[in-house]
Coordinates of C-alpha atoms in Angstrom, one line a residue:
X1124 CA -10.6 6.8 -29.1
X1125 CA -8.1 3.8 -29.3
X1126 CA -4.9 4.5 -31.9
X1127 CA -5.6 1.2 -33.9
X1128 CA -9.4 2.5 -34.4
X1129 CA -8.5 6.2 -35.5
X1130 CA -5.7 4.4 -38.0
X1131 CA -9.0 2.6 -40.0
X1132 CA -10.9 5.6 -39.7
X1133 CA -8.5 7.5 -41.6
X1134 CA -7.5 4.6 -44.2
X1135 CA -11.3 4.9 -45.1
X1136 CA -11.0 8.3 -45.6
X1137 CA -8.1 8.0 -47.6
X1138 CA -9.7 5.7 -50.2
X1139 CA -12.9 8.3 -50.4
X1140 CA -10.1 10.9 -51.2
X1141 CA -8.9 9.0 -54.4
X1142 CA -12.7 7.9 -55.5
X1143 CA -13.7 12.0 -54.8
X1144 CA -10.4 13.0 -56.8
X1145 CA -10.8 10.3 -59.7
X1146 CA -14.4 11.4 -60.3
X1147 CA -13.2 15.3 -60.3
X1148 CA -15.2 16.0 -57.1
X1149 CA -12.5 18.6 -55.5
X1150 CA -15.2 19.7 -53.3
X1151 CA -15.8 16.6 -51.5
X1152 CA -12.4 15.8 -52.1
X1153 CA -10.9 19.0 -49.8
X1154 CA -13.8 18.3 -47.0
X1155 CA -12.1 14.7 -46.3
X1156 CA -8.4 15.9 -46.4
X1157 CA -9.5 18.0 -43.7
X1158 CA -10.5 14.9 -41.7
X1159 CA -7.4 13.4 -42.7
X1160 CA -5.7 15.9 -41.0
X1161 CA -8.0 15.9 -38.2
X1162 CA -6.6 11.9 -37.5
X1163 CA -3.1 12.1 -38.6
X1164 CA -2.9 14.9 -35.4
X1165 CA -5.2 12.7 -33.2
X1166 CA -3.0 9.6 -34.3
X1167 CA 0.4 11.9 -33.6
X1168 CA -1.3 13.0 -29.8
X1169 CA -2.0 9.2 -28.9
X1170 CA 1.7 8.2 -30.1
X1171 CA 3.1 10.6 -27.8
X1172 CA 0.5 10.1 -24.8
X1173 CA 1.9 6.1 -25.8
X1174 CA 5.3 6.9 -25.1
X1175 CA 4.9 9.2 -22.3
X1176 CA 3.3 6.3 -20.3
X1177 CA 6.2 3.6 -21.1
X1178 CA 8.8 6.3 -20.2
X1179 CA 10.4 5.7 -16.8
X1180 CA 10.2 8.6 -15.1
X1181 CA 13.2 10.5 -13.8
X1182 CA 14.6 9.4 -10.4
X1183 CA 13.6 12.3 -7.5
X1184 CA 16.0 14.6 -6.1
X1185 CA 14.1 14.4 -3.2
X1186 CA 16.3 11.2 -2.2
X1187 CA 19.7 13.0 -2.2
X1188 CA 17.8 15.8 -0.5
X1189 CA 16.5 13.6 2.5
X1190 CA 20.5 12.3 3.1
X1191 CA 21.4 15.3 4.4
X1192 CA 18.3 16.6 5.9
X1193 CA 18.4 17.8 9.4
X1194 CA 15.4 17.4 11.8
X1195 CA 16.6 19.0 14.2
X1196 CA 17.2 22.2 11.9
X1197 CA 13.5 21.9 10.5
X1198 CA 12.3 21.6 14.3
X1199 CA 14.2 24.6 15.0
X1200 CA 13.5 26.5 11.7
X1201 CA 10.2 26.3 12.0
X1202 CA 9.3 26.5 15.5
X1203 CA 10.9 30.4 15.3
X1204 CA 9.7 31.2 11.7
X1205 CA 12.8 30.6 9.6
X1206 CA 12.2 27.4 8.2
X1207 CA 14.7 27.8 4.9
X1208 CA 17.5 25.6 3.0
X1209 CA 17.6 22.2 2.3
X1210 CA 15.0 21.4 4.6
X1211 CA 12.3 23.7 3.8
X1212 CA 12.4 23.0 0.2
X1213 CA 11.3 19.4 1.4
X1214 CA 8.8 20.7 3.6
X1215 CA 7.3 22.6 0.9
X1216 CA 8.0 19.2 -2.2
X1217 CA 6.3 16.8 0.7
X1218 CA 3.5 19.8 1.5
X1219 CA 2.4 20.3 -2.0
X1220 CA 1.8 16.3 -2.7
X1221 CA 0.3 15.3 0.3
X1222 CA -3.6 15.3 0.7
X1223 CA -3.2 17.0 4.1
X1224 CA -0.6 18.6 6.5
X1225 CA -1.8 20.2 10.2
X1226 CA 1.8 21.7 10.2
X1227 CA 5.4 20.7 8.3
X1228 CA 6.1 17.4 6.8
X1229 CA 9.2 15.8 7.6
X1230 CA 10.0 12.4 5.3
X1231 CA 9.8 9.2 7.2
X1232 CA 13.1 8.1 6.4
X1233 CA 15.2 10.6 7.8
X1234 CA 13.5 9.3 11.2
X1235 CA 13.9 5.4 10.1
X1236 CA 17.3 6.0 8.9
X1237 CA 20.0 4.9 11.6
X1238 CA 23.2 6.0 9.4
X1239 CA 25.2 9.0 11.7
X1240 CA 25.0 12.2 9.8
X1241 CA 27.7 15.0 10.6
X1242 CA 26.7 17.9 12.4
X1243 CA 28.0 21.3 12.0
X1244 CA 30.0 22.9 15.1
X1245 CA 28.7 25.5 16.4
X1246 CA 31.3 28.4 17.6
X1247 CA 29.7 29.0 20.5
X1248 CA 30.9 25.3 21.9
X1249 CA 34.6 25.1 19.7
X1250 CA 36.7 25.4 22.5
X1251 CA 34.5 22.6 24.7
X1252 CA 34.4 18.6 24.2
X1253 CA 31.2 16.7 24.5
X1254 CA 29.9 13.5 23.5
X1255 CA 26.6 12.3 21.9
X1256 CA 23.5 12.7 23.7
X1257 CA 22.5 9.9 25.9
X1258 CA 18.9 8.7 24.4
X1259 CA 16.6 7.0 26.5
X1260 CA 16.2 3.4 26.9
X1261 CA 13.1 1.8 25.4
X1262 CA 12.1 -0.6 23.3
X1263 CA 12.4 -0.2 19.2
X1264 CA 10.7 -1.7 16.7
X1265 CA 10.9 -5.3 15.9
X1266 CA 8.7 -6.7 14.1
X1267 CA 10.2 -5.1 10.7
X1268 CA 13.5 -6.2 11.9
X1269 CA 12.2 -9.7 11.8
X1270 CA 10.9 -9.4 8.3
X1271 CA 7.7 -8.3 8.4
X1272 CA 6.6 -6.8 5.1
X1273 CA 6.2 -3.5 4.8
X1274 CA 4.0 -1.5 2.2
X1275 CA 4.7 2.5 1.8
X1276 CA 3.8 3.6 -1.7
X1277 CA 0.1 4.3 -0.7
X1278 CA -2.2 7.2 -1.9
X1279 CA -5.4 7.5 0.4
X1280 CA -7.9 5.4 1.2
X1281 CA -7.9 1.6 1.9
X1282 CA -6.1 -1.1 -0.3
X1283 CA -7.8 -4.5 -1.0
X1284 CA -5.2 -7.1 -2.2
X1285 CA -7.2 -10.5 -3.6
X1286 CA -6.2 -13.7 -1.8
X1287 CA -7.2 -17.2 -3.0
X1288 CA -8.6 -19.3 -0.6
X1289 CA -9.5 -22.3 -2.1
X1290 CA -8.2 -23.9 -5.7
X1291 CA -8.6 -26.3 -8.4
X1292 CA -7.2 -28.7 -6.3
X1293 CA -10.3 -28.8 -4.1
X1294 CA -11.8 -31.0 -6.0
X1295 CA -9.1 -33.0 -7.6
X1296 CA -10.9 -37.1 -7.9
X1297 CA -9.8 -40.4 -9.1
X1298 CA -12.5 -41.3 -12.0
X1299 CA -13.2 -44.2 -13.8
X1300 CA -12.5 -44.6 -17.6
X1301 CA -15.0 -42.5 -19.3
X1302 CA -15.6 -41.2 -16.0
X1303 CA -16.4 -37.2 -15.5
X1304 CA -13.9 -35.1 -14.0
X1305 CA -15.2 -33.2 -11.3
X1306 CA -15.0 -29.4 -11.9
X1307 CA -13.1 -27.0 -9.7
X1308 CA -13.2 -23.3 -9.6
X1309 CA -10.6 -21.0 -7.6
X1310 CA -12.4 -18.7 -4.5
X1311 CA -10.7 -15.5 -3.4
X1312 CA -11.7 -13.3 -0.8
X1313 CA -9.8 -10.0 0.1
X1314 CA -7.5 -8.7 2.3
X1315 CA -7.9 -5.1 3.2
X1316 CA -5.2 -2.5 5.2
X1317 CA -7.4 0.9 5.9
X1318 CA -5.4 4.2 7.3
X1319 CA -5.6 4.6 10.8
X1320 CA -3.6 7.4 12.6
X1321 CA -1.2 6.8 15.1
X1322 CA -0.4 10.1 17.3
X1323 CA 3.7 10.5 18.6
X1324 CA 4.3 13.5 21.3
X1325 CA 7.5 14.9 22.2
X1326 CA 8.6 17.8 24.2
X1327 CA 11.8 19.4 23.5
X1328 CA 13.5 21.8 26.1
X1329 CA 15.0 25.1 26.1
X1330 CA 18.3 23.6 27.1
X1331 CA 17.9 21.0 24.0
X1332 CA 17.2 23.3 21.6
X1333 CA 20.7 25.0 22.3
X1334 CA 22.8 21.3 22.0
X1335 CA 21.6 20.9 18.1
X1336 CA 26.1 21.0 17.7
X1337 CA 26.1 17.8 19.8
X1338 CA 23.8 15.5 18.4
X1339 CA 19.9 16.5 18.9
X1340 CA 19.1 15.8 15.7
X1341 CA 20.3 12.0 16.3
X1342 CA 18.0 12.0 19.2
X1343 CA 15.2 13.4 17.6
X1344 CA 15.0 10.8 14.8
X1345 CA 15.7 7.9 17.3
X1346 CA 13.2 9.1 19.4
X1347 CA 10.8 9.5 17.1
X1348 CA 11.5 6.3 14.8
X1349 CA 11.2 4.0 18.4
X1350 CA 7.8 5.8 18.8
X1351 CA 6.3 4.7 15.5
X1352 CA 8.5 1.4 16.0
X1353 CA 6.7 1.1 19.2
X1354 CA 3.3 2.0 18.1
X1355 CA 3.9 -1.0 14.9
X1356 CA 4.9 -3.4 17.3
X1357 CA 2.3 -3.2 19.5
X1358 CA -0.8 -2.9 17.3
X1359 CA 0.9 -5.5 15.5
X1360 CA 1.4 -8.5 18.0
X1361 CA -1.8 -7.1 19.9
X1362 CA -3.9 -4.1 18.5
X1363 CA -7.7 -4.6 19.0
X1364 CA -7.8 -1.0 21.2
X1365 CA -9.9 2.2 20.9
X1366 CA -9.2 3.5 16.8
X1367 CA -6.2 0.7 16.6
X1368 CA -5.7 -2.0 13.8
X1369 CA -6.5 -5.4 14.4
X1370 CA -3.4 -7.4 15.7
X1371 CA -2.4 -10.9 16.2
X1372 CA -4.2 -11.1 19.2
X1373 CA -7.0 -9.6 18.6
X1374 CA -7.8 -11.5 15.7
X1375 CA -6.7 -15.2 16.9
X1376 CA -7.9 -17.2 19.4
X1377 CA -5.1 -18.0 22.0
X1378 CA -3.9 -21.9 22.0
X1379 CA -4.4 -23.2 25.1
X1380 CA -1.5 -24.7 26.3
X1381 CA -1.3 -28.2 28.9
X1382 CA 2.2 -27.9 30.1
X1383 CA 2.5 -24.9 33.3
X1384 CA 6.2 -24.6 33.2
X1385 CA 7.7 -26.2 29.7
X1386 CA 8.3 -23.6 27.1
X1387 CA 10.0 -26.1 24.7
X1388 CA 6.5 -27.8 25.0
X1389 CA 4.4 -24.6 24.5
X1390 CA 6.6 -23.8 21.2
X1391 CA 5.7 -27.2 19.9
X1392 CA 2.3 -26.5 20.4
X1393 CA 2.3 -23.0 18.5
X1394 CA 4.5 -24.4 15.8
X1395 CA 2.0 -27.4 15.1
X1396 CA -1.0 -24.6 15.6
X1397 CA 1.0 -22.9 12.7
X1398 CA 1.4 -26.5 10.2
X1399 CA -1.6 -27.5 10.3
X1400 CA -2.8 -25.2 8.4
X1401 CA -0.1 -25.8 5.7
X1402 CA 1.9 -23.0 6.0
X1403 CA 5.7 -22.6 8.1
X1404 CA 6.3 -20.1 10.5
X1405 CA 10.2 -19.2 11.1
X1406 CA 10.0 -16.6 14.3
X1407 CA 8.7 -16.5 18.3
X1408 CA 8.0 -13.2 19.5
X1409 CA 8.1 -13.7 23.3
X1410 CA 7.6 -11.7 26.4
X1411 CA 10.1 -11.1 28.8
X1412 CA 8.4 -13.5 31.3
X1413 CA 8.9 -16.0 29.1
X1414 CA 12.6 -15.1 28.4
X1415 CA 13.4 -15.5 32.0
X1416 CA 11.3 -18.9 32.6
X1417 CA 13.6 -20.4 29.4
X1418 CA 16.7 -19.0 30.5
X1419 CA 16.3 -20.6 33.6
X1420 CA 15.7 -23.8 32.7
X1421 CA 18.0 -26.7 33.1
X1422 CA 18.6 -30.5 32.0
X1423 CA 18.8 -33.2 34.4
X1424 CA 22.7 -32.5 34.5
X1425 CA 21.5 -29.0 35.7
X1426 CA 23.0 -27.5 33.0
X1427 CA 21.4 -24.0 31.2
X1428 CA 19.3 -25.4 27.9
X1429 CA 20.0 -22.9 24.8
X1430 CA 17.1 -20.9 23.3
X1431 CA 18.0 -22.2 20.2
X1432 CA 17.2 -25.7 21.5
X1433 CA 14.2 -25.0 23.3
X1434 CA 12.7 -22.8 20.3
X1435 CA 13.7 -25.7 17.3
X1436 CA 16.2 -23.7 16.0
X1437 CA 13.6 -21.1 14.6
X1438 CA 14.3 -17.3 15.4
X1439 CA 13.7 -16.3 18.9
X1440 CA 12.9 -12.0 19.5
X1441 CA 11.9 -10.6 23.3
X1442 CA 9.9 -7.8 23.5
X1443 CA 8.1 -5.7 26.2
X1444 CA 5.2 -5.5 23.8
X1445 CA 4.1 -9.0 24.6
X1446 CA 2.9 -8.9 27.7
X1447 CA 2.6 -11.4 30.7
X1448 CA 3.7 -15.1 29.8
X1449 CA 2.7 -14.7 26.0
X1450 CA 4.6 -16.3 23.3
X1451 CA 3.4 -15.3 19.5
X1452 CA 4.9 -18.0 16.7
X1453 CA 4.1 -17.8 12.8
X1454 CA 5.6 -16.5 9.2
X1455 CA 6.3 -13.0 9.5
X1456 CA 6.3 -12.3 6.1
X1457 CA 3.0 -12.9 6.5
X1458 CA 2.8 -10.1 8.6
X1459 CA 1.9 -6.8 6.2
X1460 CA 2.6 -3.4 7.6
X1461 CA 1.3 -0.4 5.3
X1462 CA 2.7 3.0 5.8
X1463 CA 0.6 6.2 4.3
X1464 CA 0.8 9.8 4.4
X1465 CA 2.5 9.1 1.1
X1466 CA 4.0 12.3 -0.6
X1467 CA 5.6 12.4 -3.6
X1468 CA 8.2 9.6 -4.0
X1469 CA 8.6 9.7 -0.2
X1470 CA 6.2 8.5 2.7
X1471 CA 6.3 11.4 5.7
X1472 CA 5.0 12.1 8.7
X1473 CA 3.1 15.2 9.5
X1474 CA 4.6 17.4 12.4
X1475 CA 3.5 19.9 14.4
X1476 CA 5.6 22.3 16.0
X1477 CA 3.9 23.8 18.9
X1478 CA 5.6 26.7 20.4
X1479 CA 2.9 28.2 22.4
X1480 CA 1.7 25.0 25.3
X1481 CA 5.2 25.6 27.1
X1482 CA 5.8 29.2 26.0
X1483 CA 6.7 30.0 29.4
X1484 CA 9.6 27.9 29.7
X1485 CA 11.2 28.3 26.3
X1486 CA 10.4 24.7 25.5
X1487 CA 8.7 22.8 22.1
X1488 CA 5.8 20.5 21.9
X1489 CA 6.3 18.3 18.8
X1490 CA 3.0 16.0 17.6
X1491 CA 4.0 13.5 14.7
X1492 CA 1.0 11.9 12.8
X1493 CA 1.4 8.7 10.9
X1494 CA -1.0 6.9 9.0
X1495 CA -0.6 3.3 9.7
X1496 CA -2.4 -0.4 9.0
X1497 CA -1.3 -4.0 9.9
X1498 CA -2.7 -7.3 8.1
X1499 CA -2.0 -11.2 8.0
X1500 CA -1.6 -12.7 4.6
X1501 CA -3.6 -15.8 5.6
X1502 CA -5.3 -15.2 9.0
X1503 CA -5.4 -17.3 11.6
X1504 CA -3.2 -19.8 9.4
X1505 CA -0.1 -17.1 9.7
X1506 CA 0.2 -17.1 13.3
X1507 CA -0.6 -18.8 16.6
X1508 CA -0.1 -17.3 20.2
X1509 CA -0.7 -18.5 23.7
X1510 CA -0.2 -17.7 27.6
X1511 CA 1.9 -19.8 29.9
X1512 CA 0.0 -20.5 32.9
X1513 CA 3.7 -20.1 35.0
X1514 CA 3.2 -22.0 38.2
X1515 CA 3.3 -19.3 40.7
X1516 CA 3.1 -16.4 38.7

């Protein structure tokens, strides 16, 4: 029952107190001061439901928790039963929020997060010198780097947002005096990001294992973070494959280009693709094909011609996860990436620590599984993309 209502009820009560009491009717007169009671402690639960809800709630400790948190040492910990400390306090915090876990949570941002943490020596190697681990070389993430905008405080389930796609202005007319004004109504339809899981596998050695004093657990969360990174990237600027989201390219039709060998003319087509529809992209996302054809481009003095020039200025990222001759052009906030597997105050990603597939050589099958959606703002009027037919190629 609303406050305001349960406030009345009681005010009417109160005035049948004093017309029981002024006709000497004590009987009636103690049966309604037991309903006044009855509200003033309904009244006294709703005022402090009232300011429960406006409270702020009290910042997590989970956050100071994740700064220091070692994935390596939760690898470790758990693969030989003693997962304990800092990080199997939030194992357990991220376990007992989240919907479901195959094996031990680890948050998301100790794997996004690039600051160096300081690893303990270990006296076994005090009296030898090494330097970081070498990580491998492959392609991060890059669409978030450009901007893209990134959702994480899902529960479960899919998220609609409302988008308007036609206004008032529709039907804006010039009328006569006297004349009727033509009416105009907004539209909206909906966009919609759904969870879809995205699978990372890593095998750690035996020899690994033993180097956790020399940086394994940088190399862990790099490794890891370029796999999601990798796996955004490419569902984002492609996607349309078996239990994938919907990318770029799989949910525009490619611009057909007239020029073979002119990327300054290709960019001028996907840009006008883009303004036509009244919006203004600011980024090309092109494929190394296309890198080398601009970079080898000269004037008529047979001088190189900057990217910057042949891309208008706008911002200019090569990736291997365009493939071929492709060049992708639009507004990258547009671009919406939404993160689940949210736990608590912090989105995770659920590991599992397999120590029985390579038993035999002493190594450690790791399987991450993040829950993962891409959308555009607008559709086909966020981005354009097309293939350079590259004489020769």
């Amino acid at each position: 029952m609303h406050i305001h209502k349960i406030k009345a009820d009681r005010a009417a009560t109160v005035s049948e107190m004093r017309a029981a009491l002024s006709a000497g009717n004590n009987a009636e007169f103690e049966k309604l001061a037991k309903q006044v009671e009855a509200f003033d402690a309904q009244i006294n639960a709703e005022e402090r439901m009232a300011a429960f809800e406006a409270r702020q709630p009290a910042k997590d400790s989970l956050e100071s928790e994740i700064r220091a948190y070692s994935v390596s040492a939760a690898v470790t910990g758990y693969a030989n039963g003693r997962l304990e400390g800092r990080e199997a306090e939030v194992a357990q915090e991220l376990r007992n929020s989240a919907q479901t876990t195959r094996g031990m949570r680890i948050p998301l941002s100790a794997i996004a997060d690039y600051e160096r943490r300081e690893v303990t020596a270990n006296p076994a190697f005090q009296n030898q010198s090494f330097q970081n681990l070498i990580p491998r070389l492959a392609p991060a993430s890059r669409v978030i780097q450009a901007g893209a905008t990134v959702l994480s405080g899902f529960g479960y389930g899919s998220i609609s947002f409302p988008r308007m796609v036609g206004g008032p202005d529709a039907n804006i007319s010039w009328v006569a005096e006297s004349g009727a004004v033509s009416q105009g109504s907004a539209t909206f339809d909906n966009v919609t990001l759904a969870p879809k899981t995205a699978g990372v596998f890593l095998k750690v050695s035996r020899k690994a294992l033993v180097t956790n004093s020399i940086g394994l657990d940088t190399l862990l969360r790099s490794d890891l973070n370029t796999s999601i990174g990798r796996a955004v990237d490419k569902t984002a600027l492609v996607g349309g494959g078996t239990n994938e989201p919907e990318g770029i390219m799989s949910t525009i039709a490619a611009t057909v280009f007239g020029d073979a060998n002119d990327v300054s003319l290709h960019a001028a087509d996907l840009m006008n693709a883009v303004e036509v529809e009244d919006n203004d992209g600011d980024v090309f996302f092109i494929s190394q094909g296309v890198a080398n054809l601009a970079r080898r481009y000269r004037n008529a003095l047979g001088m190189p011609v900057p990217l910057a020039t042949q891309f208008y200025d706008k911002k200019v990222v090569v990736t291997n996860n365009v493939s071929g001759n492709k060049l992708v052009y639009g507004k990258i906030s547009d671009l919406v990436v939404g993160f689940w597997n949210q736990a608590g105050t912090a989105p995770s990603v659920d590991i599992i620590v397999d120590t029985a597939t390579y038993s035999s050589e002493g190594a450690v099958k790791l399987v991450g599984f993040v829950d993962v959606d891409v959308a555009l703002k607008q559709g086909s009027a966020s981005f354009a993309w097309g293939e350079a037919a590259v004489s020769g190629s």
